[in-house]
XYZ file of C-alpha atoms in Angstrom:
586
model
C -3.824 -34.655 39.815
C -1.333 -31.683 39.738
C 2.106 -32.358 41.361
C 3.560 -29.444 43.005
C 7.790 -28.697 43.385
C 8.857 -29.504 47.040
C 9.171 -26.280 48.984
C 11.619 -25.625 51.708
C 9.821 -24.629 54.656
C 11.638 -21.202 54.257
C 9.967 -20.820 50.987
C 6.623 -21.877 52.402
C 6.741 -19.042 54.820
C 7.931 -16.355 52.488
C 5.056 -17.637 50.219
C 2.473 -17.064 53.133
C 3.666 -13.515 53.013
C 3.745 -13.182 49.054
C 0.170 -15.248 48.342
C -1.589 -11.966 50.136
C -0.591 -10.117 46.606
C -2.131 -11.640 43.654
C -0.712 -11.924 40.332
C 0.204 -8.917 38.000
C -2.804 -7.371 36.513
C -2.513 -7.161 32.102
C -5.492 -4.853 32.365
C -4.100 -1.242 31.514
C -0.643 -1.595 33.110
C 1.552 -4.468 35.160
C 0.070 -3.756 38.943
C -0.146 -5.571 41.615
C -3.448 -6.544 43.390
C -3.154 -6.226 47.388
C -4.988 -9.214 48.909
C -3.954 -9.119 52.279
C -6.501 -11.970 52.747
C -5.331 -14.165 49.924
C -4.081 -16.966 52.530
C -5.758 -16.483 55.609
C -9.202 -18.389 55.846
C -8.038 -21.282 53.062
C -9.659 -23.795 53.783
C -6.648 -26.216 54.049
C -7.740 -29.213 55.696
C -3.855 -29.476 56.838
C -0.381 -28.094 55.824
C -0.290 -30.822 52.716
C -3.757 -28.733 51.453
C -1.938 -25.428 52.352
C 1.162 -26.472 50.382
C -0.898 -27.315 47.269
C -2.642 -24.455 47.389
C 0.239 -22.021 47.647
C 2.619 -23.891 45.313
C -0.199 -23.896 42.541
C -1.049 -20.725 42.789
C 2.231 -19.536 42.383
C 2.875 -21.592 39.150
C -0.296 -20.220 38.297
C 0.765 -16.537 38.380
C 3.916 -17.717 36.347
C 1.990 -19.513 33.618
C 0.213 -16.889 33.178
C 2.909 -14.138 33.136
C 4.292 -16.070 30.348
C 1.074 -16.376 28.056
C 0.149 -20.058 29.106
C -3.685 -19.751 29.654
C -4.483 -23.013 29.668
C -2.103 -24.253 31.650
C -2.969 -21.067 34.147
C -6.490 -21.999 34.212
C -6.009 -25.145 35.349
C -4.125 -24.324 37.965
C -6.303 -21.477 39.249
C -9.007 -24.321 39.189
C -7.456 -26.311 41.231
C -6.725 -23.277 43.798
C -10.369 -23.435 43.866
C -11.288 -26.302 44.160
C -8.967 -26.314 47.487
C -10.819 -22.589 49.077
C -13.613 -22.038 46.412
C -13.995 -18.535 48.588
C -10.797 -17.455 47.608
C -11.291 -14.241 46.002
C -7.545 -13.338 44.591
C -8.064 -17.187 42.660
C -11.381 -15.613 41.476
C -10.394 -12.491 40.416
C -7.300 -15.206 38.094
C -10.182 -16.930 36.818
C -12.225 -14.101 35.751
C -8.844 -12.079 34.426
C -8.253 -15.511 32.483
C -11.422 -16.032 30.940
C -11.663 -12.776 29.569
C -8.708 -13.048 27.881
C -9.804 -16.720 26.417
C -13.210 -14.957 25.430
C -15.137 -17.096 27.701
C -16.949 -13.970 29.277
C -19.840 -16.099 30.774
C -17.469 -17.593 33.192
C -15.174 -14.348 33.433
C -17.958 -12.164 34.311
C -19.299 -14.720 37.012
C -15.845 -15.050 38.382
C -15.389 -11.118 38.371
C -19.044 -10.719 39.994
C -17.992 -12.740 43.292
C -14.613 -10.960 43.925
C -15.832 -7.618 42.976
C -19.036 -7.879 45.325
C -16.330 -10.010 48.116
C -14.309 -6.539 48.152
C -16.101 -3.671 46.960
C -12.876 -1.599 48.066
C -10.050 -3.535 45.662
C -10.097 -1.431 42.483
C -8.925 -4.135 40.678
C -11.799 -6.469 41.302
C -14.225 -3.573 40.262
C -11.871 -3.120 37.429
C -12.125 -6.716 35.937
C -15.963 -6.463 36.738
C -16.192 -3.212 34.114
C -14.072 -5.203 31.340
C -16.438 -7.721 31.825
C -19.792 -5.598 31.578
C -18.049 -3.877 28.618
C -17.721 -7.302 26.751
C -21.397 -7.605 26.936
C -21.841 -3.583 26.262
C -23.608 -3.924 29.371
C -22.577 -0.525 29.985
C -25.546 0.315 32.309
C -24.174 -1.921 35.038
C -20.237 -0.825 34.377
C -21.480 2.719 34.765
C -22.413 1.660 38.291
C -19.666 -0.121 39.442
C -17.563 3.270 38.164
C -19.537 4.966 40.505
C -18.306 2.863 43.471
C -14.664 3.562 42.249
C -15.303 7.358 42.310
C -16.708 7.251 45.806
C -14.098 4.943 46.971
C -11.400 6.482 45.930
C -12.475 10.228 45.291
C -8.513 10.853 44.857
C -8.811 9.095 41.544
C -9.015 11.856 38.333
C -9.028 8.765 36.058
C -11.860 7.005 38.078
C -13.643 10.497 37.184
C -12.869 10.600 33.461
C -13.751 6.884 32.778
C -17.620 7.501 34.590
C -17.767 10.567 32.193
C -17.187 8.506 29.246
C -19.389 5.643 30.682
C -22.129 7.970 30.824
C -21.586 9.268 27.228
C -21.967 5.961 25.997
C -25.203 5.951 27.841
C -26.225 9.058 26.095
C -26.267 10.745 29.694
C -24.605 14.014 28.927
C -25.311 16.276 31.744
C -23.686 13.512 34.210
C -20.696 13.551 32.249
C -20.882 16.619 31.888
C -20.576 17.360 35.444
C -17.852 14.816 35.847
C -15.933 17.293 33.389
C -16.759 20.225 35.533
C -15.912 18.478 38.996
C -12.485 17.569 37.273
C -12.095 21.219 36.081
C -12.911 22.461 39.842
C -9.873 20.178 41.111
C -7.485 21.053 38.129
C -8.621 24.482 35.945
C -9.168 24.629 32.645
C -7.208 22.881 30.333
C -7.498 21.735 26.744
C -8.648 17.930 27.341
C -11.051 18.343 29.514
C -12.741 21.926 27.666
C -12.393 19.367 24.395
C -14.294 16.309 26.058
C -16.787 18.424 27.460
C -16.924 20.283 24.000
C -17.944 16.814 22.177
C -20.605 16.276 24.923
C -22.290 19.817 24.067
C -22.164 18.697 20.245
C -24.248 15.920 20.544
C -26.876 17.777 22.813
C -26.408 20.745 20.131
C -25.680 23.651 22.575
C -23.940 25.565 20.043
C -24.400 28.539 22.622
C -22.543 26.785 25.084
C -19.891 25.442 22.961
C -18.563 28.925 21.675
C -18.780 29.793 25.793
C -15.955 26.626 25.929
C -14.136 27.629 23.280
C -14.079 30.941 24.754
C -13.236 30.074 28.182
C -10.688 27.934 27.010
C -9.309 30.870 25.158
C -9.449 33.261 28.466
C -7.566 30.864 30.129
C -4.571 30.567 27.650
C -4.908 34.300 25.724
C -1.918 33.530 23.975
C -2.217 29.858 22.759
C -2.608 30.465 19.234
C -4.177 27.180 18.720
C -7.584 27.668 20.850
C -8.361 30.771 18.722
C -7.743 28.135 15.534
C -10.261 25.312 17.296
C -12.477 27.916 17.823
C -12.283 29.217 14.313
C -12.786 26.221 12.856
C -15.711 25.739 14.900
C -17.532 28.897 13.114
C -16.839 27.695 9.737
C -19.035 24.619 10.499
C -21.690 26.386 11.762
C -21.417 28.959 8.617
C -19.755 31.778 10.762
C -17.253 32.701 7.978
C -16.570 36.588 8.658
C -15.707 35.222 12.295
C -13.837 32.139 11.312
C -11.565 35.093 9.269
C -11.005 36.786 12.363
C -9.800 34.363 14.677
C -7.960 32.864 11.741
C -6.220 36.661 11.588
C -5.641 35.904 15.067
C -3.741 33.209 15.283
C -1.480 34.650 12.344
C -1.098 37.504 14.635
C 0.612 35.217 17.403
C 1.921 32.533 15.229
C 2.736 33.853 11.877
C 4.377 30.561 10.827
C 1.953 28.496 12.051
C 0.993 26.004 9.382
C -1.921 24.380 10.431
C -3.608 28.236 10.426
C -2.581 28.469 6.461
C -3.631 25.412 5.826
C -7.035 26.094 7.520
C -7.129 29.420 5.607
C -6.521 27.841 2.452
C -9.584 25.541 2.829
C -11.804 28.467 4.429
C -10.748 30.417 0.936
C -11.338 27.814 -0.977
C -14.714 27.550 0.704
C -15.704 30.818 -0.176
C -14.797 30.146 -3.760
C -11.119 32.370 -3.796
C -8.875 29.560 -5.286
C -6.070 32.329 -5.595
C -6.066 33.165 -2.066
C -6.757 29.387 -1.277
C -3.834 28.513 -3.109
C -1.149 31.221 -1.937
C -2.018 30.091 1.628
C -1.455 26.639 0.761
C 2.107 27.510 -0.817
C 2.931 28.956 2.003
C 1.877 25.969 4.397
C 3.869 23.994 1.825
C 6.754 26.379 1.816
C 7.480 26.008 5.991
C 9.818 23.099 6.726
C 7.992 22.630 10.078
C 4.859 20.936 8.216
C 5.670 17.239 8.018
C 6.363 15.281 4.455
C 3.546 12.697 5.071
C 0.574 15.734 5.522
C 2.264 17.611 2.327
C 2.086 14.525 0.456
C -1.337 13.868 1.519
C -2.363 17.000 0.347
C -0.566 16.829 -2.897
C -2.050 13.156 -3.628
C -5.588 15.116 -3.655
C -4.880 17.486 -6.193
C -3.545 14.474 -8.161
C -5.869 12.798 -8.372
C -7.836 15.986 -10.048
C -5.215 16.735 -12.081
C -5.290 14.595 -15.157
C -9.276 16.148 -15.762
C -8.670 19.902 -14.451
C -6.146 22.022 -15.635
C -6.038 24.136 -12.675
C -5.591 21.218 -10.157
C -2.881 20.143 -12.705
C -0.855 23.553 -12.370
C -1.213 24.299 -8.764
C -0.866 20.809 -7.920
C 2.778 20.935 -10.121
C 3.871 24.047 -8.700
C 3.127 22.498 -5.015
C 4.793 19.196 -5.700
C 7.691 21.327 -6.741
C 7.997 23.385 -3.953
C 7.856 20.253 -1.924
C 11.139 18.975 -3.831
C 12.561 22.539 -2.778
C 11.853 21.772 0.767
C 12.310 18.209 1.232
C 14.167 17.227 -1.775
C 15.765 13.797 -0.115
C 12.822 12.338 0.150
C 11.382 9.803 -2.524
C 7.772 10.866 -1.803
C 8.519 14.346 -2.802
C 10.120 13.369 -6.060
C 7.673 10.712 -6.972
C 4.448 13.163 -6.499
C 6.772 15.897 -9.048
C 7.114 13.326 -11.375
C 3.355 12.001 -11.103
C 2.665 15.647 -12.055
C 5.488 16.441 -15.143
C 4.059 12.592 -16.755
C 0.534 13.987 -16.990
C 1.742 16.462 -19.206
C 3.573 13.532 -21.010
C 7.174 15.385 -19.996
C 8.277 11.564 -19.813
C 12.143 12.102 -20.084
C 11.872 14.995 -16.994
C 9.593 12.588 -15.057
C 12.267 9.797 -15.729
C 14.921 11.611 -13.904
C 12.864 12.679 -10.887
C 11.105 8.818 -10.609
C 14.983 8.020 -10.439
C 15.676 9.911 -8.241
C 12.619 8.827 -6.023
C 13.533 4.989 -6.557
C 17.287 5.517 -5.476
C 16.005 7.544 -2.134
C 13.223 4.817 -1.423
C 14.547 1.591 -2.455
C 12.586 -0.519 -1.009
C 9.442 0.913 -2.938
C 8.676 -1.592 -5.782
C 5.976 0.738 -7.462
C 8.595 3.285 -8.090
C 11.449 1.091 -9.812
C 8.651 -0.463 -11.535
C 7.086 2.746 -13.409
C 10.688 4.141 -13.852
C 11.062 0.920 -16.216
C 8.550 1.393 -18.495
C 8.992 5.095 -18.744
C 12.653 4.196 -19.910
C 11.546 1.480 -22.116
C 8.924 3.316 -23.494
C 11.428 6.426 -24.698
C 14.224 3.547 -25.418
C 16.693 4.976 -22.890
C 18.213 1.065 -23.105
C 21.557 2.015 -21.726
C 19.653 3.534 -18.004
C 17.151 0.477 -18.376
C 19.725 -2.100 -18.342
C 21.284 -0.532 -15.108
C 18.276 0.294 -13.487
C 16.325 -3.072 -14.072
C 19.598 -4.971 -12.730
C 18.922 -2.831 -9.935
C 15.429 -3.683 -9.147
C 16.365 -7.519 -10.022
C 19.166 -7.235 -7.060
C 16.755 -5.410 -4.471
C 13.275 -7.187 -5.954
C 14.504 -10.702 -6.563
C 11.312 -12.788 -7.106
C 9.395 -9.989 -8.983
C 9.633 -10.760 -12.710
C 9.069 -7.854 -14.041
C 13.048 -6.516 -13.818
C 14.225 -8.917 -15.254
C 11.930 -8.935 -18.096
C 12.992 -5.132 -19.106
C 16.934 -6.510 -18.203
C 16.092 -8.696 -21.379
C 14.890 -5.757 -23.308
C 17.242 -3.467 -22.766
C 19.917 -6.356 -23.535
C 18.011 -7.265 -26.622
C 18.418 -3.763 -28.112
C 21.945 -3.161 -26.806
C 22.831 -6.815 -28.818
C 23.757 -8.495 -25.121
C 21.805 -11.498 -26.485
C 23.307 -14.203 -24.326
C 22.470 -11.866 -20.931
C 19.191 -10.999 -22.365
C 18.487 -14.486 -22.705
C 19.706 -15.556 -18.980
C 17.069 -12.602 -17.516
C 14.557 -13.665 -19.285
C 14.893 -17.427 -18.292
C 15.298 -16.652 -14.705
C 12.224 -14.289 -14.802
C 10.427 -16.884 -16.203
C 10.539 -18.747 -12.613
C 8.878 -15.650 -10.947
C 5.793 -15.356 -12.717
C 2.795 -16.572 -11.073
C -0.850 -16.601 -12.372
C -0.204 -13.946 -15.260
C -0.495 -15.384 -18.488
C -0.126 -11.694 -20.066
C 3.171 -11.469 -18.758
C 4.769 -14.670 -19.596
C 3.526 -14.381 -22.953
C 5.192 -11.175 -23.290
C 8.656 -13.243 -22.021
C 8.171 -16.248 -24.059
C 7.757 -13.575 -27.412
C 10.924 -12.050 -26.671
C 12.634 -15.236 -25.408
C 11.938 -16.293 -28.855
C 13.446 -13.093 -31.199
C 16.455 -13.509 -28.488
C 17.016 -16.767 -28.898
C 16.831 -16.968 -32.671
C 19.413 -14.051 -32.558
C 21.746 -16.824 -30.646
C 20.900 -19.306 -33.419
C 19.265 -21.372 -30.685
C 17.168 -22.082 -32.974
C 15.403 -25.527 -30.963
C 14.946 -23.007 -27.985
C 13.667 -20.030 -29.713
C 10.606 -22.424 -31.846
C 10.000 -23.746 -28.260
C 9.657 -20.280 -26.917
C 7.421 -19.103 -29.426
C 5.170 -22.364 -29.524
C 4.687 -21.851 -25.711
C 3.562 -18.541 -26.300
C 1.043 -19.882 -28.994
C 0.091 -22.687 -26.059
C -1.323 -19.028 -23.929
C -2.723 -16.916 -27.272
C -2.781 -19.190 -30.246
C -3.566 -15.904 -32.646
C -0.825 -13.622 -31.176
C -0.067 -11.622 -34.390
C 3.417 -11.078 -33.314
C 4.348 -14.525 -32.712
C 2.253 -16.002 -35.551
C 4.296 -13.353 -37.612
C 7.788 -13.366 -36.946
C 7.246 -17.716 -36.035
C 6.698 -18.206 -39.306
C 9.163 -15.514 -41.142
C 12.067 -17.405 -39.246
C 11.116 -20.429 -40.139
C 10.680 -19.482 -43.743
C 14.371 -17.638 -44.041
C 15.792 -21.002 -42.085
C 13.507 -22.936 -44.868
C 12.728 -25.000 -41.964
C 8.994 -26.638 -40.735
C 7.484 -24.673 -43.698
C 3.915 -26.196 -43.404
C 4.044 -24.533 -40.137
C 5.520 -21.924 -41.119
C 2.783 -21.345 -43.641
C -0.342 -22.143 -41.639
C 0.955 -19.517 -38.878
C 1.349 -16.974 -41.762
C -1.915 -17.817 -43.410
C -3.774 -17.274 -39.598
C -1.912 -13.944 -39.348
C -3.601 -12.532 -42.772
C -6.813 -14.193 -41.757
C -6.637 -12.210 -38.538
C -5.380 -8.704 -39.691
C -5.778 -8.839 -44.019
C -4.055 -6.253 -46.104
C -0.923 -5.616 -43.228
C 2.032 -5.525 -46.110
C 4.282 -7.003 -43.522
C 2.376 -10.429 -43.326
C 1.352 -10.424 -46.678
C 5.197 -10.567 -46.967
C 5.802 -12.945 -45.043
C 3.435 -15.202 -46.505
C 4.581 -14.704 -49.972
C 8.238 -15.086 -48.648
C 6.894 -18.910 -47.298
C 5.261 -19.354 -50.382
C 8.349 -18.351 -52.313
C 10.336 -20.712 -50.135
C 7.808 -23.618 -50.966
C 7.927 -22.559 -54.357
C 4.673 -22.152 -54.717
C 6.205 -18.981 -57.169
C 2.454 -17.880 -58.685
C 0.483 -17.541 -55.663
C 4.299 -16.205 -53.912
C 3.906 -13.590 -56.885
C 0.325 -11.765 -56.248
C 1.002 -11.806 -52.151
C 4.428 -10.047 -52.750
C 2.696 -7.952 -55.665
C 0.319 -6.530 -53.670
C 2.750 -6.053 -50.502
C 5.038 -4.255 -52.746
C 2.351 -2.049 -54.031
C 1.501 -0.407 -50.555
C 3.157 2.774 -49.573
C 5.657 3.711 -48.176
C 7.861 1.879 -50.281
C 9.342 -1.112 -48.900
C 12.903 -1.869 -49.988
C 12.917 -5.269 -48.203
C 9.246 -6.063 -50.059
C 9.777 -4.929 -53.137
C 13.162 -6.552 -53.577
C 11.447 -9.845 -52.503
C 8.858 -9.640 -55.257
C 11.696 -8.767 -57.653
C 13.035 -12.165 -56.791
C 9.898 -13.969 -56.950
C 9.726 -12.234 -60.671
C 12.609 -13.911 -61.618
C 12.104 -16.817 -60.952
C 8.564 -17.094 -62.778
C 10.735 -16.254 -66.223
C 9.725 -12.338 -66.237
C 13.894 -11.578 -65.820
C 12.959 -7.572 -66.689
C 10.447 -7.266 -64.737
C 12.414 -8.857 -61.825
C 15.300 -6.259 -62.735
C 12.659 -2.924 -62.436
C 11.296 -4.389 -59.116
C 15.151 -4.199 -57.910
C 15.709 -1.368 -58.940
C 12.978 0.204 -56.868
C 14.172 -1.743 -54.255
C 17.695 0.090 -54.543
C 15.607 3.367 -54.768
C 14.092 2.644 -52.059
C 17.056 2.655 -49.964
C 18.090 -1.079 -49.936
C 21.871 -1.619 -49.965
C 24.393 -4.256 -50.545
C 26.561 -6.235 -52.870
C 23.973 -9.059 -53.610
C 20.999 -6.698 -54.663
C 23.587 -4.427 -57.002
C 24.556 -7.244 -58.361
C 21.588 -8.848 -59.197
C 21.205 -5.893 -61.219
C 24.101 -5.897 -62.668
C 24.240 -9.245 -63.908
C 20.272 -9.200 -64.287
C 20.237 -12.651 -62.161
C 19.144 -14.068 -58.986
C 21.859 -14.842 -56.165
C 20.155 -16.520 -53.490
């Protein structure tokens, strides 16, 4: 059982004066519903029943008010339970269930206060929402009708039958809503354009140029009406005339954009991409045409571009213009840039994708592409201050801070390439592509640090995601070999990198170098031989077989190969004097 606050009896007349308005209607705007009858008649059985009923329906209206359905409903039941002929508690039943999708119950609830007071809109009101659940629209269509005789005052009563009986497919009547409306008002531009749609789907194309005409008689110098009805002859293949009102319109609005824009596709239509195109510059030339429909328009020839040279050109020259008129905007930038990277201008695109990142920050996309342009042309010095950038505004996106490692790498910061890639590391989720592309340069960074327990780990967790990654199998085992460290691992990395990719001088080098470092000096000699043998010359090979020479006896032969070496363009003290003293220093 409910328990209701104790009410003064000052309250509990002021409520007998309030419970004749029901609560605030949700249904199209926050309106009262006049009940004058909402207390008189309740069947009260005495002043406790009357109390009850009043105090609950009040907390009713509040729960509701503040989104508590349930609670509401509950309430409202009780109310009815108390005077189940109470048609303000119905209509609060009905409004209720609707909006908890129970529509069986709303739509009985909204049937007994609707046909209780054919004269409260808002009964009749909750009764349509109801039909319209069902897409009963048959029976909504009628109780419209009631509204419009009962209150014949009521333009939108008028424009909601005519819609009800489009949905029926019952043109003429909605039709002749339109023209009862148009009696009462004029002509105006809604109502010629509703009743325009109508004459579509009945295919009076007779009767539509009439409205378009009418419309146009009405307001001679409303540039747009001669564009509507322009547009209407070039979809019914009336070109010549579509010209002509297009002329028109230029003739009253010569800076109207829409009309070049419309001209540009009506040239285009007709197969005159000049013309099509001069129109469109112009369109794209006016200030007044917004960034977003520019954009849109640019995107299109975009995405033509990269397979049609002319889309390509004119689709350039119109994302340029569109930096001329808009240049703070990132969109504009970013669509010039798109355009200058087809034609692989990557250093011109880099500056313009800056400039689009910096004006819309919060655009991932953009900061992203502008680092791999600048890693891909090694502009290290921009990436390192761009991808700290993107790791301050994108903090949990990984890929910053794995280009803040690159660019580190290169520019020698080893320790601060190593931090971004460990904290990167943390961000990556469900791409095994990626953090095998951090753990590979975690390793080369690491091993530059001499951390050389962290930089084995590194590269054995990238083996753990692609156990015949020629990069890591490679360079693994070559730092391994020059540490003369693990160098049965070393050399079954090594030997799985040849297997994979035979005849690459650079792990045949590496092999032989392992081998060499194993001593294993014969089978060190024909790997290096052959490495050495494969042009371009290789100072850093050729030197290493010279070694390998030497220490197999053949001391001249070793001398020759470093000699080469030197020709080659190796340099330092050790090499010229291993020549010079025809001996190996190790």
């Amino acid at each position: 059982m409910f328990k209701t606050k104790p009410y003064s009896l000052f309250l509990l007349l002021t409520l007998s004066l309030l419970l004749g308005v029901a609560c605030k209607s949700k249904k199209n705007a926050t309106t009262a519903v006049s009940d004058p009858q909402a207390i008189k008649g309740v069947n009260t059985n005495g002043s406790l029943s009357f109390v009850r009923f009043a105090g609950m329906y009040v907390d009713g209206c509040a729960q509701r008010m503040k989104g508590n359905l349930n609670e509401a409903l509950q309430l409202f039941n009780e109310c009815d339970k108390i005077d189940p002929n109470s048609l303000p508690v119905k209509y609060e039943l009905g409004t209720i269930y609707k909006l908890l999708g129970a529509n069986d119950k709303a739509l009985e609830n909204a049937k007994t206060c609707a046909s209780g007071d054919i004269k409260n809109e808002w009964y009749q009101l909750l009764l349509i929402d109801c039909y319209h659940g069902f897409k009963q629209f048959n029976q909504s269509v009628k109780v419209y009708e009631t509204l419009v005789k009962n209150f014949p005052s009521r333009t939108d009563f008028k424009e909601d039958l005519a819609i009800e009986y489009a949905l029926l497919g019952q043109y003429d009547k909605a039709l002749k809503q339109y023209e009862a409306l148009e009696k009462q008002f004029g002509i105006n531009e809604q109502l010629s354009l509703n009743k325009i749609k109508l004459l579509k789907e009945q295919k009076r194309a007779g009767d539509i140029e009439k409205e378009y005409k009418r419309l146009i008689e009405a307001n001679p110098n409303e540039a747009q009406y001669y564009g509507y009805l322009a547009e209407y002859y070039q979809e019914v293949g009336r070109q010549q005339e579509a010209k002509a009102m297009f002329d028109k319109v230029l003739s009253i609005d010569p800076n109207n954009t829409t009309i070049h824009l419309a001209l540009s596709n009506y040239y285009r239509e007709n197969k005159d991409d000049q013309k099509a195109f001069e129109e469109m510059k112009l369109a794209f030339l006016n200030p007044d045409l917004d960034i977003d429909t520019k954009y849109k328009i640019g995107l299109s020839f975009y995405e033509y571009a990269r397979d049609n040279d002319m889309y390509q050109q004119q689709g350039k020259e119109l994302s340029k213009l569109l930096v001329q008129v808009h240049p703070s905007t990132g969109e504009a930038n970013s669509l010039y840039a798109n355009f200058l990277l087809n034609e692989r201008n990557v250093k011109e695109a880099i500056f313009y994708y800056s400039k689009a990142a910096h004006l819309d920050k919060n655009s991932y996309n953009l900061w992203e592409q502008l680092l791999y342009l600048e890693s891909e042309v090694n502009q290290f010095d921009s990436l390192e201050k761009h991808s700290a950038e993107a790791m301050d505004l994108f903090p949990s996106q990984p890929i910053p801070y794995f280009f803040n490692g690159v660019a580190a790498y290169q520019l020698k910061a080893y320790k601060k390439s190593a931090q971004s890639l460990t904290d990167g590391l943390e961000f990556i989720v469900n791409n095994k592509v990626l953090m095998l592309d951090f753990y590979k340069l975690l390793g080369d960074v690491q091993h530059q640090l001499n951390a050389f327990d962290k930089s084995d780990k590194a590269y054995e967790d990238a083996l753990k995601i692609d156990s015949d990654n020629l990069y890591v199998l490679n360079n693994y085992s070559y730092y391994l070999s020059i540490r003369k460290e693990k160098l049965e691992r070393a050399e079954k990395l090594s030997r799985r990198a040849n297997e994979l990719k035979p005849n690459n001088r650079n792990y045949m080098d590496t092999y032989g170098w392992i081998l060499y470092q194993m001593a294993r000096y014969t089978e060190a000699a024909d790997w290096l031989g052959r490495a050495a043998m494969t042009n371009p010359p290789s100072a850093v090979i050729i030197e290493h077989y010279g070694d390998v020479l030497f220490k197999l006896g053949k001391i001249e032969e070793a001398v020759v190969q470093w000699q080469k070496a030197k020709a080659a363009g190796a340099t330092g003290d050790v090499l010229a004097k291993k020549i010079k003293d025809k001996k190996l220093y190790e």
